[in-house]
Amino acid sequence: MLWQTEQQLEDLICKLVSFDSRTGTEGEISFPYLLKDELMKLDYFRSHSEYIELHDAGKKRNTLTALYKSKKAVKTIIFISHFDTVHTGEFGAVEDLAFKPRELTEYFKSISHDFKESIRHDIESDEYLFGRGTMDMKMGLALQMHLIEKAVIEEWPVNLLLTAVPDEEVDSAGMRTAAKCYESLSEKHSLNYSLMLNCEPSFTQKPDDENYYIYTGSIGKMMPSALFYGVETHAGEPLRGLNANYMASFLNRKMEFNNSFKETHFGETTPLPITLKTYDLKADYSTQTTNHVASLYNVFTMKQTEEEVFSTFNRITENAASEMNTHYQHLCEREHASPVGEVKTMTYKELKDYTVNKIGSAAVEALINKYSQYRHLDDRTQSFEVVNSFINQCKELVPLIVTFFAPPYYPSVNNSDDPLIQDIVSFTKSELKNDDIDTNVVHYFNGISDLSYVTYDADDKSYLTYIDNTPMWGYTYTVPFSDMQKLQAPFINIGPFGKDAHKISERLHKKSAFTVTPRLLARMIQKFFTA
């Protein structure tokens, strides 16, 4: 046995954390190969190496799938976990210890007085293991490896398909890749998907929260965005132009905390939208005003579709443009200046159609291809540059605001009403009650997760609005909507308890990780899928 005892599980999580796999690093690229080596230590995979596969997720990264296939079953549970972690700059001089949980935990004991009381208590309790990825979410992966080995040893009559993905912390390229592979894997191995189990940890809902949570859905996220194209001028003659920063300020103010997007479902409410980032596309400093600025806005969703979000966003944008035009007109009258024009609004699709009519589809295609080849730019910056390049071809439209979507997009998903999920929730509550743990159900995991890509409303077509208004769609970014619509198995998130994801004090509760959760998951699988 490799990963069955508490000590073996602790050794495993320490080893997985030691494989530095921060998003966007060489470690993220190498991790699935190291994981494959670990899995190949099982006699089962040495005899069935064809059941471990790597799937290209772009930028040299790979999603790994590993299948335990029973001769007695077609029912299949998909395990989902991500192996990338956020960066570790906050560790400063002891950054190397971020990947050494035992050493980091001991070091924190020596400086526990530097932490606030609640963290100091956990350090000194010896109940927690600290380190980057201990909680979010390499312990989830470790638990799934434990379950596969247990299934092999005990010959469980159920199939288990491990999916370990990169890039969850940025664009979920790994999970979007996996979603496209599940149908072919099903056909290849005669799998009937019965449950999708993610093992993201239990996240606190408020500071110093000690409650344990499981999740029957995941919140959605869209990023409606806008490019503001004004008229440049010298700072000494400000009213001879129209500053794009001035233009952006009207929409930024209207979008910040706008309750038009607010949703409440199952008693849970989406966080209000914010301006996530504003880009000044003027590359250098000079006394020339900037004529192009872009803003992207974070909008969380539960039930709203892409079409509904974009419609609301465009209405708000039009209102902002109207207010801006009124304010600008009054300003020019006060200063006895002539306006440079009235600000108009267009969607990306409208701008693209206009540009195609003016310069031709081949020229438009060449512009998009040009920026899609700029690998030093991320999907968001590429999107802004494409929109900007179209306006440069159509200056007669200026001053102008163009609305569009910037990646990433996380569809909201929820199956709280599914009978199997309700039974699993009841079972989980009952099991954990024996350990004096009260289980709380969250219907929408609010940390954003890869579960967003495991299913999609089979009848919905509003995603076409997203496709039509996402500049990099089909070039550097896609969401496999049709594949997701085919994947309609129920899903749930049950993971270990931890605290402070993405912080220097990220930590994993050892009893939850090494004793309680592995026992719970094994009993759940045996009750619902092997009886």
XYZ file of C-alpha atoms in Angstrom:
531
model
C 0.000 0.000 0.000
C 1.236 3.472 -0.911
C -1.421 6.005 0.096
C -3.763 4.309 2.577
C -2.620 5.212 6.082
C -2.698 8.672 7.652
C 1.098 8.861 7.543
C 1.156 7.778 3.897
C -1.378 10.456 3.000
C 0.684 13.102 4.785
C 3.780 11.925 2.943
C 1.872 12.081 -0.336
C 0.592 15.637 0.120
C 4.089 16.771 1.098
C 5.475 15.191 -2.065
C 2.781 16.724 -4.310
C 3.355 20.158 -2.769
C 7.114 19.778 -3.284
C 6.430 19.594 -7.023
C 6.259 23.371 -7.570
C 3.443 23.862 -10.094
C 2.619 27.554 -9.907
C 0.414 28.667 -12.782
C 2.395 29.727 -15.821
C 5.690 28.172 -14.719
C 7.783 25.268 -15.978
C 6.613 23.388 -12.900
C 3.037 23.464 -14.152
C 4.257 21.924 -17.397
C 6.258 19.162 -15.701
C 3.739 18.273 -12.969
C 1.549 15.814 -14.942
C 4.659 13.835 -15.896
C 5.691 13.643 -12.233
C 2.121 12.666 -11.331
C 2.174 9.941 -13.952
C 5.383 8.586 -12.402
C 3.641 8.463 -9.010
C 0.607 6.662 -10.420
C 2.847 4.179 -12.211
C 4.054 3.009 -8.795
C 0.744 1.155 -8.566
C 0.940 -2.346 -10.021
C -2.438 -1.689 -11.630
C -1.128 1.102 -13.857
C 2.116 -0.716 -14.591
C -0.107 -3.446 -16.043
C -2.522 -0.984 -17.673
C -0.334 1.958 -18.663
C -2.717 2.701 -21.540
C -5.243 3.905 -18.953
C -3.082 6.948 -18.174
C -3.281 9.617 -20.869
C -2.036 13.168 -21.339
C -4.225 15.639 -23.240
C -2.784 18.804 -24.745
C -4.077 21.885 -22.891
C -1.955 24.418 -24.783
C 1.282 26.227 -23.919
C 3.001 22.861 -23.345
C 0.620 22.041 -20.482
C -1.314 18.799 -20.187
C -4.413 17.459 -18.526
C -3.880 13.975 -17.135
C -6.551 11.278 -17.004
C -6.054 7.965 -15.214
C -8.713 5.260 -15.314
C -9.384 2.490 -12.859
C -11.667 0.182 -14.859
C -13.614 -2.566 -13.179
C -14.561 -5.669 -15.124
C -17.847 -5.713 -13.225
C -19.225 -2.234 -13.933
C -19.959 0.502 -16.445
C -20.906 3.127 -13.850
C -18.133 5.698 -13.720
C -17.237 8.454 -11.287
C -15.172 11.278 -12.708
C -12.704 12.683 -10.189
C -11.761 16.328 -10.813
C -8.793 18.161 -9.316
C -6.368 20.888 -10.364
C -2.656 20.827 -9.686
C -1.654 24.411 -10.422
C -1.242 26.830 -7.549
C -1.040 30.589 -7.213
C 2.331 32.253 -6.829
C 4.347 32.592 -3.634
C 5.887 36.074 -3.600
C 4.287 36.857 -0.241
C 6.620 34.326 1.435
C 9.560 36.647 0.809
C 12.903 35.366 2.077
C 11.460 31.938 2.952
C 9.738 31.401 -0.397
C 11.463 28.035 -0.842
C 9.671 26.767 2.284
C 6.288 27.331 0.616
C 6.795 23.939 -1.071
C 8.001 22.146 2.089
C 4.938 21.802 4.341
C 6.623 20.206 7.340
C 9.559 22.617 7.349
C 7.276 25.615 6.832
C 4.975 24.541 9.654
C 7.957 24.208 12.010
C 9.297 27.585 10.898
C 5.943 29.223 11.590
C 6.026 27.749 15.092
C 9.265 29.624 15.715
C 7.700 32.944 14.673
C 4.089 32.290 15.705
C 4.023 35.590 17.625
C 4.147 37.383 14.248
C 0.678 36.120 13.301
C -2.733 37.197 14.500
C -4.264 35.140 17.288
C -6.445 32.811 15.200
C -3.538 31.806 12.944
C -1.147 31.555 15.898
C -3.604 29.195 17.594
C -3.669 26.914 14.544
C 0.131 26.959 14.249
C 0.627 25.976 17.871
C -2.174 23.380 17.865
C -0.232 21.020 15.588
C -3.534 20.281 13.845
C -2.596 22.007 10.573
C -0.069 21.619 7.788
C 0.984 24.853 6.089
C 2.194 25.394 2.530
C 1.235 26.494 -0.949
C -1.240 24.032 -2.411
C -1.801 22.031 0.779
C -5.383 23.277 0.823
C -5.989 24.589 -2.701
C -6.006 21.932 -3.894
C -3.362 19.234 -3.966
C -4.936 17.418 -1.024
C -8.000 16.901 -3.202
C -5.779 15.187 -5.754
C -4.105 13.140 -3.022
C -7.504 11.929 -1.785
C -8.459 10.839 -5.281
C -5.189 8.931 -5.670
C -5.939 7.281 -2.316
C -9.407 6.248 -3.526
C -8.094 4.759 -6.765
C -5.539 2.662 -4.879
C -8.242 1.566 -2.434
C -10.512 0.590 -5.335
C -7.693 -1.466 -6.855
C -6.928 -3.246 -3.574
C -10.574 -3.973 -2.757
C -11.651 -4.502 -6.386
C -14.515 -2.021 -6.273
C -17.152 -2.712 -8.964
C -17.128 0.865 -10.243
C -14.950 2.793 -12.691
C -12.970 5.791 -11.438
C -11.622 8.344 -13.912
C -9.081 10.696 -12.355
C -8.816 14.077 -14.086
C -5.943 16.300 -12.955
C -5.815 19.644 -14.736
C -3.549 22.703 -15.014
C -4.535 26.376 -15.181
C -7.558 26.397 -12.872
C -6.261 29.557 -11.223
C -6.321 31.640 -14.443
C -8.315 30.454 -17.472
C -9.204 26.793 -16.719
C -7.575 25.656 -19.952
C -7.028 22.235 -18.392
C -10.669 21.628 -17.528
C -11.893 23.012 -20.823
C -9.595 20.461 -22.451
C -10.966 17.679 -20.246
C -14.557 18.545 -21.131
C -13.725 17.941 -24.784
C -12.191 14.536 -23.994
C -14.888 12.931 -21.862
C -17.097 11.793 -24.743
C -14.228 10.076 -26.583
C -13.013 8.466 -23.344
C -16.541 7.210 -22.711
C -16.738 5.644 -26.140
C -13.221 4.239 -25.978
C -13.650 2.537 -22.599
C -17.448 1.971 -22.480
C -17.965 4.336 -19.562
C -21.297 5.541 -18.241
C -20.728 8.736 -16.255
C -22.792 8.587 -13.071
C -21.193 11.286 -10.890
C -18.575 14.011 -11.143
C -16.727 14.527 -7.874
C -14.587 17.592 -7.335
C -12.505 17.743 -4.156
C -11.854 21.460 -3.808
C -11.447 22.199 -0.092
C -14.055 23.612 2.229
C -13.598 27.386 1.975
C -14.485 29.742 4.805
C -17.461 32.019 4.186
C -16.223 34.743 6.537
C -13.071 35.504 8.562
C -12.195 32.864 11.163
C -15.022 30.597 9.966
C -14.723 27.092 11.449
C -17.723 25.576 9.653
C -17.435 22.718 7.159
C -19.014 23.125 3.711
C -19.830 20.946 0.743
C -20.978 22.364 -2.581
C -23.788 21.383 -4.946
C -23.071 24.034 -7.554
C -20.554 26.641 -8.628
C -21.041 30.339 -9.263
C -20.636 31.702 -12.774
C -18.400 34.535 -13.900
C -18.441 36.689 -17.020
C -16.284 39.657 -17.895
C -18.203 42.130 -20.036
C -15.650 44.685 -21.162
C -15.436 47.986 -22.996
C -12.894 49.825 -25.101
C -13.156 53.614 -25.005
C -11.695 55.318 -28.067
C -11.467 59.101 -27.823
C -9.586 61.859 -29.623
C -6.001 62.592 -28.657
C -4.789 66.087 -27.887
C -2.025 67.973 -26.095
C -2.579 68.314 -22.345
C -2.260 72.051 -22.826
C -5.303 72.024 -25.128
C -7.531 69.449 -23.362
C -10.787 70.436 -25.084
C -9.294 69.949 -28.549
C -9.732 66.228 -27.912
C -11.618 63.755 -25.740
C -9.627 61.874 -23.118
C -10.430 58.148 -23.080
C -9.874 58.137 -19.314
C -12.686 60.665 -19.002
C -14.900 58.405 -21.125
C -14.074 55.308 -19.078
C -14.842 57.036 -15.787
C -18.567 57.234 -16.589
C -18.991 53.509 -17.215
C -16.586 52.461 -14.448
C -18.659 54.415 -11.952
C -21.917 52.899 -13.216
C -20.625 49.327 -13.192
C -19.014 49.428 -9.762
C -21.402 47.701 -7.278
C -24.266 47.885 -9.813
C -27.143 45.808 -8.425
C -28.678 45.292 -11.875
C -26.665 42.066 -12.052
C -27.437 40.945 -8.494
C -29.037 37.527 -8.115
C -30.334 35.540 -5.156
C -31.010 31.805 -5.341
C -31.324 29.219 -2.572
C -30.861 32.139 -0.181
C -27.391 32.877 -1.571
C -26.537 36.137 -3.321
C -23.946 36.976 -5.955
C -21.204 39.456 -5.040
C -21.709 42.826 -6.725
C -19.757 43.608 -9.904
C -16.511 45.565 -9.832
C -14.075 47.033 -12.328
C -11.477 44.277 -12.280
C -8.850 46.067 -14.347
C -8.495 49.184 -16.481
C -5.857 49.303 -19.215
C -4.395 52.450 -20.748
C -3.359 51.301 -24.211
C -1.025 54.283 -24.651
C 2.354 52.634 -24.251
C 4.514 55.597 -23.290
C 4.433 58.723 -21.162
C 3.916 62.061 -22.888
C 1.775 65.154 -22.590
C -0.530 63.731 -25.245
C -3.824 62.499 -23.768
C -4.643 58.849 -24.247
C -7.208 58.086 -26.909
C -7.815 54.440 -26.002
C -8.565 52.839 -22.650
C -10.119 49.451 -21.905
C -11.916 48.208 -18.795
C -13.033 44.734 -17.842
C -15.763 44.145 -15.309
C -16.267 41.120 -13.053
C -19.891 39.928 -13.047
C -20.940 36.855 -11.056
C -23.992 34.879 -12.150
C -26.349 32.175 -10.956
C -29.232 32.047 -13.417
C -28.455 34.868 -15.859
C -27.497 33.834 -19.371
C -24.799 35.340 -21.541
C -27.442 37.142 -23.577
C -29.058 38.627 -20.464
C -25.769 39.833 -19.000
C -24.669 41.396 -22.261
C -28.037 43.071 -22.759
C -27.898 44.591 -19.278
C -24.288 45.654 -19.795
C -25.110 47.364 -23.092
C -28.029 49.204 -21.522
C -25.755 50.486 -18.749
C -23.128 51.450 -21.320
C -25.661 53.398 -23.366
C -26.805 55.219 -20.232
C -23.205 56.040 -19.358
C -22.593 57.363 -22.886
C -25.722 59.511 -22.683
C -24.641 61.008 -19.356
C -21.167 61.554 -20.743
C -22.461 63.335 -23.821
C -24.626 65.625 -21.686
C -21.783 66.398 -19.303
C -19.336 66.960 -22.155
C -21.751 69.241 -23.994
C -22.241 71.387 -20.864
C -18.480 71.465 -20.334
C -17.850 72.688 -23.871
C -20.534 75.348 -23.521
C -19.001 76.544 -20.275
C -15.534 76.735 -21.785
C -16.733 78.104 -25.159
C -15.220 75.147 -26.991
C -16.482 73.085 -29.921
C -17.214 69.408 -29.132
C -15.121 66.879 -31.073
C -18.189 64.692 -31.550
C -20.862 62.701 -29.769
C -19.816 59.420 -28.147
C -21.482 56.393 -29.772
C -21.710 52.766 -28.606
C -21.359 49.522 -30.571
C -21.065 45.857 -29.697
C -18.027 43.935 -30.904
C -20.161 42.042 -33.412
C -21.482 45.311 -34.833
C -17.970 46.756 -35.065
C -16.599 43.620 -36.696
C -19.407 43.569 -39.281
C -18.809 47.259 -39.982
C -15.064 46.683 -40.404
C -15.607 43.699 -42.712
C -17.860 45.847 -44.914
C -15.178 48.515 -45.071
C -11.895 46.601 -45.525
C -13.020 43.045 -46.291
C -13.125 39.790 -44.355
C -9.574 38.785 -45.320
C -8.118 41.974 -43.853
C -10.161 41.537 -40.673
C -8.998 37.932 -40.377
C -5.404 39.083 -40.793
C -5.774 41.584 -37.959
C -7.143 38.977 -35.554
C -4.464 36.477 -36.579
C -1.777 39.092 -36.018
C -2.669 39.574 -32.376
C -3.419 35.903 -31.726
C 0.248 35.223 -32.548
C 1.458 37.616 -29.834
C 2.042 34.958 -27.194
C 3.484 37.503 -24.775
C -0.027 38.968 -24.500
C -2.743 37.227 -22.512
C -6.270 36.631 -23.830
C -7.565 39.852 -22.339
C -4.890 42.091 -23.828
C -5.207 40.360 -27.192
C -8.946 41.100 -27.086
C -8.350 44.801 -26.453
C -5.783 45.026 -29.220
C -8.102 43.423 -31.767
C -10.928 45.852 -30.947
C -8.453 48.734 -31.048
C -7.138 47.654 -34.452
C -10.672 47.583 -35.889
C -11.350 51.126 -34.692
C -8.052 52.267 -36.195
C -9.470 51.145 -39.528
C -12.742 52.989 -38.912
C -11.791 56.334 -37.367
C -15.000 57.878 -38.689
C -16.777 56.128 -35.784
C -14.719 57.927 -33.121
C -15.424 58.844 -30.324
C -16.721 55.376 -29.596
C -17.329 52.799 -26.859
C -17.207 49.153 -27.953
C -18.620 46.449 -25.686
C -17.444 42.831 -25.755
C -16.567 39.835 -23.589
C -13.046 39.138 -22.359
C -11.957 35.664 -21.181
C -12.304 33.725 -19.015
C -15.928 32.656 -18.814
C -17.238 30.344 -16.112
C -20.846 29.201 -16.607
C -22.856 28.886 -13.408
C -23.914 25.334 -12.608
C -26.207 23.905 -9.970
C -27.830 20.543 -9.324
C -28.996 20.916 -5.746
C -32.378 19.440 -6.717
C -30.933 16.280 -8.249
C -32.206 13.233 -6.269
C -28.787 11.525 -6.185
C -27.100 14.701 -4.959
C -29.748 15.160 -2.280
C -29.135 11.584 -1.116
C -25.366 12.124 -1.056
C -25.834 15.350 0.921
C -28.014 13.562 3.489
C -25.497 10.728 3.741
C -22.603 13.164 4.171
C -24.371 15.051 6.946
C -25.136 11.804 8.749
C -21.597 10.446 8.409
C -19.887 13.621 9.573
C -22.292 13.969 12.482
C -20.538 10.907 13.909
C -17.376 13.001 14.025
C -19.240 15.920 15.630
C -19.018 17.873 12.374
C -22.018 19.870 11.210
C -22.171 19.910 7.419
C -23.304 23.080 5.686
C -24.440 23.001 2.056
C -23.438 25.852 -0.255
C -25.433 25.817 -3.477
C -22.984 27.979 -5.410
C -19.270 27.571 -4.672
C -18.183 31.211 -4.757
C -14.486 30.651 -5.336
C -15.000 29.819 -9.032
C -14.159 26.243 -9.940
C -13.622 23.800 -12.765
C -17.082 22.395 -12.079
C -18.369 25.167 -14.353
C -17.295 23.069 -17.334
C -18.796 19.712 -16.422
C -22.323 20.449 -17.593
C -24.321 23.074 -19.428
C -28.017 23.575 -20.100
C -28.645 21.249 -23.022
C -31.362 23.500 -24.471
C -29.700 26.887 -24.061
C -28.381 28.760 -27.096
C -27.638 32.127 -25.521
C -23.948 31.220 -25.569
C -24.024 32.333 -29.200
C -24.107 35.916 -27.887
C -20.875 35.168 -26.049
C -19.254 33.626 -29.119
C -20.254 36.537 -31.371
C -18.856 39.146 -28.986
C -15.611 37.552 -27.816
C -12.775 38.834 -30.039
C -10.407 35.907 -29.479
C -13.073 33.214 -29.843
C -11.732 30.335 -31.912
C -8.209 31.774 -31.982
C -6.772 31.635 -28.475
C -9.918 30.982 -26.420
C -12.945 28.702 -26.572
C -15.444 27.129 -24.193
C -16.614 23.650 -25.277
C -20.328 24.413 -24.926
C -21.538 21.526 -27.110
C -19.358 19.001 -25.263
C -20.579 20.355 -21.928
C -24.182 19.993 -23.054
C -23.577 16.287 -23.665
C -22.158 15.821 -20.163
C -25.222 15.864 -17.939
C -24.189 13.644 -15.016
C -24.797 15.058 -11.508
C -21.868 16.593 -9.644
C -20.825 17.549 -6.136
C -17.808 19.062 -4.415
C -16.607 17.402 -1.201
C -13.098 18.139 -0.012
C -10.920 18.533 3.083
C -11.147 21.428 5.529
C -8.562 24.163 5.302
C -8.072 27.877 5.674
C -6.609 30.912 3.945
C -6.282 29.794 0.324
C -3.946 32.066 -1.662
C -2.445 33.513 1.535
C 0.889 32.952 3.284
C -1.101 31.216 6.036
C -2.729 28.655 3.685
C -3.167 25.515 5.738
C -4.754 22.073 5.748
C -6.533 20.474 8.701
C -4.728 17.179 9.130
C -7.513 15.127 10.712
C -9.982 16.266 8.074
C -7.529 15.493 5.270
C -6.000 12.242 6.472
C -8.834 10.611 8.421
C -12.322 12.062 8.101
C -12.610 12.979 4.405
C -10.986 9.842 2.931
C -13.276 7.670 5.071
C -16.317 9.717 4.079
C -15.572 9.565 0.351
C -14.854 5.838 0.393
C -18.110 5.076 2.218
C -20.073 7.366 -0.074
C -18.765 5.621 -3.196
C -19.361 2.190 -1.745
C -22.930 3.011 -0.679
C -24.117 4.626 -3.901
C -22.016 2.987 -6.609
C -20.744 -0.435 -5.542
C -23.702 -1.951 -3.689
